[in-house]
Short mmCIF file of C-alpha atoms and ligand atoms in Angstrom, two decimals:
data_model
loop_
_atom_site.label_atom_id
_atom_site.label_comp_id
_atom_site.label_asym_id
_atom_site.label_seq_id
_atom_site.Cartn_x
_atom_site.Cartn_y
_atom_site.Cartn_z
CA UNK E 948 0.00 0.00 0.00
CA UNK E 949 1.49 3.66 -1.02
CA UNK E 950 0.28 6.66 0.68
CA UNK E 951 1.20 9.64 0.21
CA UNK E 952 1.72 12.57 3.25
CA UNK E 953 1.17 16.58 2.37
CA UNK E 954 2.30 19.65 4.77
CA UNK E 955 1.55 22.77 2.45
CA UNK E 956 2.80 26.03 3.81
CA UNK E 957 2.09 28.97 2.21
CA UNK E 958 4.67 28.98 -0.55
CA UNK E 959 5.92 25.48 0.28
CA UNK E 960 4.66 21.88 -0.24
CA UNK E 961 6.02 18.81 1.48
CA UNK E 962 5.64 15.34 0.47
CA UNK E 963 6.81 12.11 2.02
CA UNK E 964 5.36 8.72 -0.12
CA UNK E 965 5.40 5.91 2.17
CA UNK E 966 5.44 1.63 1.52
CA UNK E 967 2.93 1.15 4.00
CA UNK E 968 3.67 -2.61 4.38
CA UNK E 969 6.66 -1.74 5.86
CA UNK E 970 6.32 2.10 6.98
CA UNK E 971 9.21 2.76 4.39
CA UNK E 972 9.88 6.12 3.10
CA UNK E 973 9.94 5.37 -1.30
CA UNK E 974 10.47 9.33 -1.48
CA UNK E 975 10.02 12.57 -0.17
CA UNK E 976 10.73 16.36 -0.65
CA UNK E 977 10.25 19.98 -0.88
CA UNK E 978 8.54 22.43 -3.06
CA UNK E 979 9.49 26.08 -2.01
CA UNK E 980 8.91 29.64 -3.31
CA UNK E 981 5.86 28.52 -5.03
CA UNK E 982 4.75 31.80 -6.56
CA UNK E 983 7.75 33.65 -6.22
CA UNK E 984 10.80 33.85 -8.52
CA UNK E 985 13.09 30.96 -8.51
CA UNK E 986 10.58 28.30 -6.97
CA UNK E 987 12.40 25.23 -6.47
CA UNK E 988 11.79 21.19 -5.81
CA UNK E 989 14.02 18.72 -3.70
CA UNK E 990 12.60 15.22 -4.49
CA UNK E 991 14.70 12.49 -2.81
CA UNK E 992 14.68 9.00 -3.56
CA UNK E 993 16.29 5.94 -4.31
CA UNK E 994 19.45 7.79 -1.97
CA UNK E 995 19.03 10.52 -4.88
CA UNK E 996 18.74 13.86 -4.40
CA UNK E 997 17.13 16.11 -7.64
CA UNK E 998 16.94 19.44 -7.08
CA UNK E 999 15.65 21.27 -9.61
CA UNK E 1000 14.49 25.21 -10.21
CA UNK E 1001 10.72 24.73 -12.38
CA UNK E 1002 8.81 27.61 -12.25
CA UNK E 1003 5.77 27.06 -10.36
CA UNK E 1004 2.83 30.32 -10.42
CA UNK E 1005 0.48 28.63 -6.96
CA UNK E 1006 0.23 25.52 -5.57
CA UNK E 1007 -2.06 23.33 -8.37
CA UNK E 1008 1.11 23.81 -10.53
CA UNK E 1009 3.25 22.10 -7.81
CA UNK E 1010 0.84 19.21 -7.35
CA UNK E 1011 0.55 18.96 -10.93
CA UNK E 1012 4.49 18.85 -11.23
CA UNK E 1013 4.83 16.61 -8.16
CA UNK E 1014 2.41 14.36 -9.90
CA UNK E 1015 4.49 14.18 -13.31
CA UNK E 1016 7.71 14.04 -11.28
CA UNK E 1017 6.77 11.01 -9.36
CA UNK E 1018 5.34 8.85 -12.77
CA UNK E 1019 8.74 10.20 -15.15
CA UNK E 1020 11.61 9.59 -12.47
CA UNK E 1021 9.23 6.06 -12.32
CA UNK E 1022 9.12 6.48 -8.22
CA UNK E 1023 5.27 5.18 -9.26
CA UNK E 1024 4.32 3.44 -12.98
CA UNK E 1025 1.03 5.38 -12.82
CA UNK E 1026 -1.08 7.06 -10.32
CA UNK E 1027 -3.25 4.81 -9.81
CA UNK E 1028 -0.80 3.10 -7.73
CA UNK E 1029 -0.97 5.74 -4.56
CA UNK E 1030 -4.20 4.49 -2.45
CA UNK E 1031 -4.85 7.41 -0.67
CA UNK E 1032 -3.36 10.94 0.50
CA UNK E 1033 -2.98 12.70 4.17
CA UNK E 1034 -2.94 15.97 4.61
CA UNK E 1035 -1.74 18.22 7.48
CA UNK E 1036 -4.60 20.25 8.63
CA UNK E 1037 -3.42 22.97 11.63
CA UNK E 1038 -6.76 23.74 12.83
CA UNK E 1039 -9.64 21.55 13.51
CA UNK E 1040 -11.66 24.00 16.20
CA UNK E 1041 -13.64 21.58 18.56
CA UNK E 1042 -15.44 19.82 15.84
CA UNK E 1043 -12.51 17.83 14.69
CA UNK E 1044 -11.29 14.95 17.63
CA UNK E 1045 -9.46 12.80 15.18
CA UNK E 1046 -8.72 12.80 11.26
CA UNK E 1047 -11.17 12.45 9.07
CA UNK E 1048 -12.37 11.68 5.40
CA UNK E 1049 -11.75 14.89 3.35
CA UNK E 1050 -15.45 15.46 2.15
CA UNK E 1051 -17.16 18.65 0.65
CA UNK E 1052 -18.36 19.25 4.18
CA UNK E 1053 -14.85 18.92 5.80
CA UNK E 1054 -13.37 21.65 3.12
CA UNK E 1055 -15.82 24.25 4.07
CA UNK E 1056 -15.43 23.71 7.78
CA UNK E 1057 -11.68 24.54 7.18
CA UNK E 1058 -12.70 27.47 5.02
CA UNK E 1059 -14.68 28.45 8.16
CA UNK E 1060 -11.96 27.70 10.41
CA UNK E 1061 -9.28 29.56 8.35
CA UNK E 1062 -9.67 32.59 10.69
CA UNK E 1063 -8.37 30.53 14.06
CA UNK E 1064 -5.70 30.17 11.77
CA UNK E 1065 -5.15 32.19 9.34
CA UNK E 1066 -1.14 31.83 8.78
CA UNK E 1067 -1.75 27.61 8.41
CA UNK E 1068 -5.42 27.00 7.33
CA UNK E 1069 -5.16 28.83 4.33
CA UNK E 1070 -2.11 27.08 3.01
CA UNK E 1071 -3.81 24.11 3.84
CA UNK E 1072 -6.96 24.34 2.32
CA UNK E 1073 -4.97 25.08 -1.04
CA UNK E 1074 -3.52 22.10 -1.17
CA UNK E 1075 -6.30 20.38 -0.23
CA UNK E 1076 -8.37 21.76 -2.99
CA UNK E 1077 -5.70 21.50 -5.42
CA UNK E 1078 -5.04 17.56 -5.14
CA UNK E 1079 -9.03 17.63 -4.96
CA UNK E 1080 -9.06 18.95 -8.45
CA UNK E 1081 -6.34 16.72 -9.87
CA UNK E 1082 -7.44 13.30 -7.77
CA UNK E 1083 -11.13 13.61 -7.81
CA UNK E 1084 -11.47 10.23 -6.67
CA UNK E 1085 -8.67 9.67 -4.37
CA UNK E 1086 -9.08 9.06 -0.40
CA UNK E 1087 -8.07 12.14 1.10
CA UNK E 1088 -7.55 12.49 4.96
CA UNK E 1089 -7.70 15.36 7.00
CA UNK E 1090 -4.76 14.75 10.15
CA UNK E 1091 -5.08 18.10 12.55
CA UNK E 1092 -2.70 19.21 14.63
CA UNK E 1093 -5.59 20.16 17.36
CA UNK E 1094 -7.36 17.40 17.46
CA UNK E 1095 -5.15 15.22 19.85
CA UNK E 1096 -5.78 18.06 22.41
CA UNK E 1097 -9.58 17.12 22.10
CA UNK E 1098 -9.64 15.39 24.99
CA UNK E 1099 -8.65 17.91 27.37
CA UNK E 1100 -11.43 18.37 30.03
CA UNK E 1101 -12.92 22.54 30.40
CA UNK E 1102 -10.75 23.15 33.50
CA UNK E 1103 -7.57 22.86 31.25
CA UNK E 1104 -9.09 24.31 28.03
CA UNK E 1105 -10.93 27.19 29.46
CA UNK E 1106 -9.26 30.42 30.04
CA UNK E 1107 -10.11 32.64 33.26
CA UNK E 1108 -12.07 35.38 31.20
CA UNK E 1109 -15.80 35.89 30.55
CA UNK E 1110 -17.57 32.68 29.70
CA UNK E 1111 -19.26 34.12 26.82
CA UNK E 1112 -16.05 34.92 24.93
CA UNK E 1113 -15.39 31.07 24.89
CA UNK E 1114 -19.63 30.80 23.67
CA UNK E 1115 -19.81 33.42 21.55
CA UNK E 1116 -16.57 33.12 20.03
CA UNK E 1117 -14.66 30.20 20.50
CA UNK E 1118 -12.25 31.32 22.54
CA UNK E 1119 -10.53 28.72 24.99
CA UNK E 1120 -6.82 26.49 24.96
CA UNK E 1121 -6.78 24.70 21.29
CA UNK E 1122 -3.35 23.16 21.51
CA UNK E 1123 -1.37 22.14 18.32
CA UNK E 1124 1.90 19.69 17.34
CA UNK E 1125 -0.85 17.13 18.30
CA UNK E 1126 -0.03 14.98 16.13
CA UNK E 1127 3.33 14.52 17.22
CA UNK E 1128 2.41 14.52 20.82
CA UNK E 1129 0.27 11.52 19.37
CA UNK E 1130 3.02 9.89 17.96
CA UNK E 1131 5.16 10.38 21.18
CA UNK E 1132 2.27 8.30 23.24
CA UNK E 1133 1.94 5.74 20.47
CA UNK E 1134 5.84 4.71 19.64
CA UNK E 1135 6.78 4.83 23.69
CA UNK E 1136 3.35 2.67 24.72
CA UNK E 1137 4.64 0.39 21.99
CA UNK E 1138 8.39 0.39 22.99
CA UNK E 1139 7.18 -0.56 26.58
CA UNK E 1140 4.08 -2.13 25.71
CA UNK E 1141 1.81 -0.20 27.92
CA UNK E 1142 -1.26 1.64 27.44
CA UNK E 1143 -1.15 3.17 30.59
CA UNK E 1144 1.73 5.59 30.57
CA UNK E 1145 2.13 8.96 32.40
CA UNK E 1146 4.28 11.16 29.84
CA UNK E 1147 5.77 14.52 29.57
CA UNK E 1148 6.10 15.23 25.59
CA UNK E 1149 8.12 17.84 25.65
CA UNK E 1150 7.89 18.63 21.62
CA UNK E 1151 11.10 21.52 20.87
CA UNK E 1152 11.67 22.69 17.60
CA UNK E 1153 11.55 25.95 16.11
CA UNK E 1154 8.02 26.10 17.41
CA UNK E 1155 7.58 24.09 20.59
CA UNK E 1156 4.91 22.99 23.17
CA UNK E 1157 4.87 20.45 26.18
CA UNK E 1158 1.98 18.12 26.05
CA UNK E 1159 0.79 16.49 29.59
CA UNK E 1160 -0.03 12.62 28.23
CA UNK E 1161 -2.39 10.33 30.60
CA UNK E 1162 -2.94 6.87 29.14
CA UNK E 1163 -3.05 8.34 25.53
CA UNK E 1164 -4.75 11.12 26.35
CA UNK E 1165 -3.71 14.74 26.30
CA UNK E 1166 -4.84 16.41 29.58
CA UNK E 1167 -3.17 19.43 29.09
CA UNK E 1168 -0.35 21.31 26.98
CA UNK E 1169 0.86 24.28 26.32
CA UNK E 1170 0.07 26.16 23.44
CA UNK E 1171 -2.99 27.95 23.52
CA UNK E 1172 -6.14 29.42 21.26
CA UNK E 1173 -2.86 29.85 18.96
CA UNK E 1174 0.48 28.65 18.86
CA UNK E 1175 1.87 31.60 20.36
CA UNK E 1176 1.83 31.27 24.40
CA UNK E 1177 3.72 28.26 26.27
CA UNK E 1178 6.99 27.73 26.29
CA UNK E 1179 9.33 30.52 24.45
CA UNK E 1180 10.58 29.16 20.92
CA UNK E 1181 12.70 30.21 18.20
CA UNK E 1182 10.91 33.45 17.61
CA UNK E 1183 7.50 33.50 19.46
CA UNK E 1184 7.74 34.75 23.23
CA UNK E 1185 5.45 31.86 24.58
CA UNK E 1186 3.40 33.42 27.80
CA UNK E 1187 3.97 36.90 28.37
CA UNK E 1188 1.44 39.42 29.96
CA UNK E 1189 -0.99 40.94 27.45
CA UNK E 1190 -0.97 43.82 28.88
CA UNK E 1191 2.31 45.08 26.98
CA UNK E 1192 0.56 44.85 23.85
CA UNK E 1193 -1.50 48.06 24.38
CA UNK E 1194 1.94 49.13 26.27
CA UNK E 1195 4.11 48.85 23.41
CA UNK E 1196 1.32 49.98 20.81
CA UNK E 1197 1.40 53.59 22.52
CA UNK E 1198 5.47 53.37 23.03
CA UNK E 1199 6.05 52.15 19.34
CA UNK E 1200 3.11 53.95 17.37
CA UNK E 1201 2.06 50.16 16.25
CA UNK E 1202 -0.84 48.80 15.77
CA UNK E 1203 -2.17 45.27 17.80
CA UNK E 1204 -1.30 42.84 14.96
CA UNK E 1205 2.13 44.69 14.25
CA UNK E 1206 2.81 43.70 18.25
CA UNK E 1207 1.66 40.62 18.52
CA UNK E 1208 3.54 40.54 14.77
CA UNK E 1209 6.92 40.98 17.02
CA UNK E 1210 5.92 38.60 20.17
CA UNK E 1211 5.37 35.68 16.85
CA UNK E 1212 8.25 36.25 15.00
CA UNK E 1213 10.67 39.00 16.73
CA UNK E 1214 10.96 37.55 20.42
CA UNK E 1215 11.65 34.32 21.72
CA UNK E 1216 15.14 33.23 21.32
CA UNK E 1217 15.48 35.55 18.91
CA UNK E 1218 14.34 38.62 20.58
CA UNK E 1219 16.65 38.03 24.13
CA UNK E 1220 19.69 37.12 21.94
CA UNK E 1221 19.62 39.63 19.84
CA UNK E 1222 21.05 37.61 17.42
CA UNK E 1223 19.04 33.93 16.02
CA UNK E 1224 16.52 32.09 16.59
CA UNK E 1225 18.48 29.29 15.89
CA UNK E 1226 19.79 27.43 18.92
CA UNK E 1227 22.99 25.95 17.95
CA UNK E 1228 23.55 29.88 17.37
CA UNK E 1229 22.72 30.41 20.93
CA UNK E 1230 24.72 27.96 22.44
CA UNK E 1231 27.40 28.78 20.17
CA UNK E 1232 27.29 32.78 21.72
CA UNK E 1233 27.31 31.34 25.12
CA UNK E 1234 30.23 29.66 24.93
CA UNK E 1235 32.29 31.93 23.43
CA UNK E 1236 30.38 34.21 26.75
CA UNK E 1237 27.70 36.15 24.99
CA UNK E 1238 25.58 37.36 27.98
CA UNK E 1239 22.21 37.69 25.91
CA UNK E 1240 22.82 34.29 24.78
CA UNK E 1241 23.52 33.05 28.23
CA UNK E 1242 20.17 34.82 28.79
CA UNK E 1243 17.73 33.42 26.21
CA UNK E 1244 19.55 29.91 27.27
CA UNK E 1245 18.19 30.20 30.67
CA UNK E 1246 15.46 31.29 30.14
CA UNK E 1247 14.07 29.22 27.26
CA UNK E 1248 15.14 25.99 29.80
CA UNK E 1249 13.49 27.87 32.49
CA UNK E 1250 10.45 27.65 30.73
CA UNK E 1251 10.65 24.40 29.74
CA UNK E 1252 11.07 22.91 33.49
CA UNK E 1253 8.28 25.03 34.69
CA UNK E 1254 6.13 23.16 32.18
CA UNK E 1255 7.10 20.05 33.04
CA UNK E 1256 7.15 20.28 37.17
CA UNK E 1257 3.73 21.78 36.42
CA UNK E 1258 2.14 18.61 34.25
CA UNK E 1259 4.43 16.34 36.81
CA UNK E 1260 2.12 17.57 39.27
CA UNK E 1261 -0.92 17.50 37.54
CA UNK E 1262 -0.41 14.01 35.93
CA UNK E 1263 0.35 13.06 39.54
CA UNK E 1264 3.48 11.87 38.64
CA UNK E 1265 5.75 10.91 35.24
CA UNK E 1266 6.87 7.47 33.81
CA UNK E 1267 8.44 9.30 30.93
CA UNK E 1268 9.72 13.06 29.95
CA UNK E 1269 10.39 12.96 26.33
CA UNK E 1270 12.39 14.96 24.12
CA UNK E 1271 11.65 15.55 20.02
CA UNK E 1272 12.04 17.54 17.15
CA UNK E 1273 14.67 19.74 16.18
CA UNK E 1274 15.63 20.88 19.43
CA UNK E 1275 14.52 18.11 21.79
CA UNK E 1276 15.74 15.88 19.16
CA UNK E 1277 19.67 17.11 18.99
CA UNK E 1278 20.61 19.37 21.71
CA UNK E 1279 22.66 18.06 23.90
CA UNK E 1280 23.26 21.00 26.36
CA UNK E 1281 19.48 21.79 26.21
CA UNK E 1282 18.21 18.62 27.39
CA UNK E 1283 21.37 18.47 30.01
CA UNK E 1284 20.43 21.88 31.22
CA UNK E 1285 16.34 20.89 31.64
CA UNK E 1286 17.15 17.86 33.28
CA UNK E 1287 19.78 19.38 35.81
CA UNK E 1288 16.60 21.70 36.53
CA UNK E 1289 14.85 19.45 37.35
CA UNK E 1290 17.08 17.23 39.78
CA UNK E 1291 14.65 18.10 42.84
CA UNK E 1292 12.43 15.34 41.13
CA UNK E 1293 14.74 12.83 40.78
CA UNK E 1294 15.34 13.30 37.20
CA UNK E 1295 19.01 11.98 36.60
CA UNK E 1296 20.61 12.18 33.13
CA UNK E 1297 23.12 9.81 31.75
CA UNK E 1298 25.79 12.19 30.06
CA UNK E 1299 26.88 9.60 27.61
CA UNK E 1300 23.67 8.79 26.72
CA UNK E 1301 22.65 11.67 26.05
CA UNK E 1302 25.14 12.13 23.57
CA UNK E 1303 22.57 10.82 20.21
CA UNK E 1304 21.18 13.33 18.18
CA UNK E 1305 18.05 12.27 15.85
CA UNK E 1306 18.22 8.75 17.23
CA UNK E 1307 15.54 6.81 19.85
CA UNK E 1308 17.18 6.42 22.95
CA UNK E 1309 16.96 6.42 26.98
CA UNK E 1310 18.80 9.18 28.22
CA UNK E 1311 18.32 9.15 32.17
CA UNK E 1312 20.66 7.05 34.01
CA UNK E 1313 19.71 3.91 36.31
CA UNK E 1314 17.80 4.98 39.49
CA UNK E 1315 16.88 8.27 37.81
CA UNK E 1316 13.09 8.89 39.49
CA UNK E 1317 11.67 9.95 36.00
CA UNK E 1318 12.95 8.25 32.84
CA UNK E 1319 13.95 10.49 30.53
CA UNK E 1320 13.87 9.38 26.74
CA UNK E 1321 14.63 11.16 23.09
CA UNK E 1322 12.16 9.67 20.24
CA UNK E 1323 12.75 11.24 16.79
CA UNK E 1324 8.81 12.65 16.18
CA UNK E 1325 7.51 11.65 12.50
CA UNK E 1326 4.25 13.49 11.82
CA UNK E 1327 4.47 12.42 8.48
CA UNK E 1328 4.17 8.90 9.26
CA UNK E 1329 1.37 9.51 11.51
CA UNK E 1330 -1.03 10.92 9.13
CA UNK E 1331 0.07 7.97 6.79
CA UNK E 1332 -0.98 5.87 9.18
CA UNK E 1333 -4.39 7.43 9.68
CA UNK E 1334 -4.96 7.20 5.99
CA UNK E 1335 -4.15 3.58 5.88
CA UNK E 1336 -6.80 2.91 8.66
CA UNK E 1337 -9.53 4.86 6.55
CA UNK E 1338 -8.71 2.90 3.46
CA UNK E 1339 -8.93 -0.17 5.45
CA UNK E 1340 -11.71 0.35 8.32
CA UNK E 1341 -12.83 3.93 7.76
CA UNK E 1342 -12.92 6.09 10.68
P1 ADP A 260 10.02 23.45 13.07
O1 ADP A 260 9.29 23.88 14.29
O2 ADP A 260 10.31 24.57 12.12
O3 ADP A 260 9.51 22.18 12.44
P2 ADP A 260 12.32 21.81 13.81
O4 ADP A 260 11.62 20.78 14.61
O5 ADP A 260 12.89 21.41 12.50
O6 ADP A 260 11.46 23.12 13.63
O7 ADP A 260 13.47 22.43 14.71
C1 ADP A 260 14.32 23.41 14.23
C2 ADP A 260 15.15 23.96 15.36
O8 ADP A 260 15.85 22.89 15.99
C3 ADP A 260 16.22 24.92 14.92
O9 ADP A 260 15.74 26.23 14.85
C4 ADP A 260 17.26 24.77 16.00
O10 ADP A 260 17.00 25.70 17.01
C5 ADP A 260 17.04 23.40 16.56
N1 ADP A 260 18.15 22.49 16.26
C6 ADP A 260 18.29 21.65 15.22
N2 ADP A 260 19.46 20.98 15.31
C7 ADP A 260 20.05 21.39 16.45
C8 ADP A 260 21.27 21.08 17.12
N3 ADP A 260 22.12 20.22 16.65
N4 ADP A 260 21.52 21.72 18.27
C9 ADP A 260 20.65 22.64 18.77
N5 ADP A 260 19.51 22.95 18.19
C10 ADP A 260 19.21 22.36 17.05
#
């Protein structure tokens, strides 16, 4: 069985087309700049790697090209051979619990929902409507980041404001990366075999949130009605008082969305170090004794601890703290520093273990109260995997 996964940004498509009968990647890759001069396409496979500039005016073109690509480099003989196609949806609102069919029904919901989302949904919805139009009769699935989060009961989705903002408008705790959360629960229940697992998914990459996982259930995490509160990322500040928005409006002559432009994309990392978002930059300025760096360091592990004491607490204890994505995935001094944080719980790291980088591995060392794990997140697989259980059972 082939199946095909799709992440479409706004001037980017992803693709990853997967064996299914033995989870195998058969090829993946990148479409960027679509629209803009000098779009380009990655497409690996077969330990290839073709990049090639093709001029590409929206997205239908680079479905349309991805579609030729994959039947002349003879990744597929025809078509006909991919069974069905996942797509990354960011917002689901409440409606959506789990993926679904892609039906007409399902494509004006996300039209609808494009507002709670406006930077993803949109993206999304091209895509989807663009493979619609070229597949008519392919099974499409929906996969949304929310809808793991569904699950969260109204004392951890509800926000301490007037009721009727979260009636009349929707307004409460969302959550996103759910999907990788998801696949967090799923890989370490099945590296354990337990269904019953207490886990602090801690997922840190560019953008980052902690998810609070009881028996495959998210209880709580940290992003909120957008992915801008929790933890401080790469650019967004993560929980900060909104008060400074009509502060820094006055101070700066901006308007709101110009402010809460800078807390998404000019804070965070980025914003104390006054010099990346990237972390290996950080670490990088601290050790050759950059104070800001030393700074946004701190504080960005700061934040992370303080999540995970806090969903420690509330899961009533932890079998597992786990690390993923870019960050969580490869940073050695990060995780080191988060775990030393959290030694008052009995969190012990082993320091040659935690020496892997993009690998599955334990990390905490024997009598450690809380083991502490890395697992390499694949969202890609995940929403293969929910399209292979609609083409086989339909959910
Ligand atoms: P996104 O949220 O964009 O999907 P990723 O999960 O790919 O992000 O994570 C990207 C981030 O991971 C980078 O911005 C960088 O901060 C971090 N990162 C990747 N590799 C390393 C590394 N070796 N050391 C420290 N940080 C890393």
């Amino acid at each position: 069985m082939k199946i095909m996964s799709i992440n479409t940004g706004s001037s980017s498509l992803k693709f990853s087309l997967f064996n299914m009968d033995d989870e195998s990647v058969i090829a993946s890759g990148l479409f960027e700049r679509i629209g803009l001069p000098d779009s380009n396409t990655i497409i690996k496979y077969n330990g290839m790697k073709l990049e090639e500039k093709i001029p590409m005016k929206d997205h239908a073109d680079a479905v349309n090209i991805l579609l030729d690509k994959l039947v002349n480099l003879k990744i597929v003989n025809n078509l006909n051979e991919i069974d069905g196609i996942g797509h990354r949806v960011v917002h689901g609102k409440d409606k959506y619990n789990k993926s679904v069919v892609i039906t007409d029904e399902v494509v004006k919901d996300l039209d609808e929902f494009k507002a709670f989302a406006p930077l993803h949904n949109g993206p999304n919805i091209v895509g989807i409507k663009a493979f619609r139009e070229i597949l008519p009769n392919k099974l499409m699935v929906g996969t949304f980041d929310t809808a793991f989060h569904q699950t969260m009961e109204p004392v951890s989705y509800l926000y301490s404001v007037p009721l009727s903002w979260y009636e009349d408008y929707g307004i409460r705790k969302y959550g996103f990366h759910g999907t990788s959360h998801r696949y967090i629960n799923e890989t370490l229940s099945k590296m354990l075999n337990r269904n019953d697992l207490k886990i602090i998914s801690c997922h840190l990459g560019n953008g980052g949130s902690i998810c609070a996982i009881d028996s495959g259930k998210s209880i709580d995490t940290t992003m909120g009605f957008t992915p801008l509160t929790g933890i401080m990322m790469g650019t967004r500040s993560g929980d900060v008082d909104p008060s400074i928005i009509p502060y820094v409006m006055e101070k700066e002559g901006k308007n709101a969305s110009e402010v809460v432009d800078d807390l998404n994309k000019k804070s965070g990392l980025l914003g104390m170090s006054e010099k990346s978002s990237d972390m290996r930059d950080i670490i990088d300025g601290m050790n050759n004794g950059d104070e800001k760096c030393t700074l946004a360091f701190q504080k960005y592990c700061r934040c992370v601890t303080n999540y995970i004491a806090q969903y420690y607490v509330l899961l009533g204890g932890a079998d597992a703290i786990v690390f993923t994505a870019g960050l969580g995935e490869n940073s050695m001094p990060t995780r080191r520093q988060i775990c030393e944080n959290l030694s008052v719980l009995g969190v012990k790291l082993d320091l040659e273990k935690n020496k892997v980088m993009g690998e599955t591995a334990k990390i905490s060392a024997k009598g450690s109260k809380i083991d502490v794990y890395v697992i390499p997140t694949n969202e890609e697989l995940m929403i293969a995997r929910d399209v292979k259980k609609a083409l086989e059972s339909g959910i």
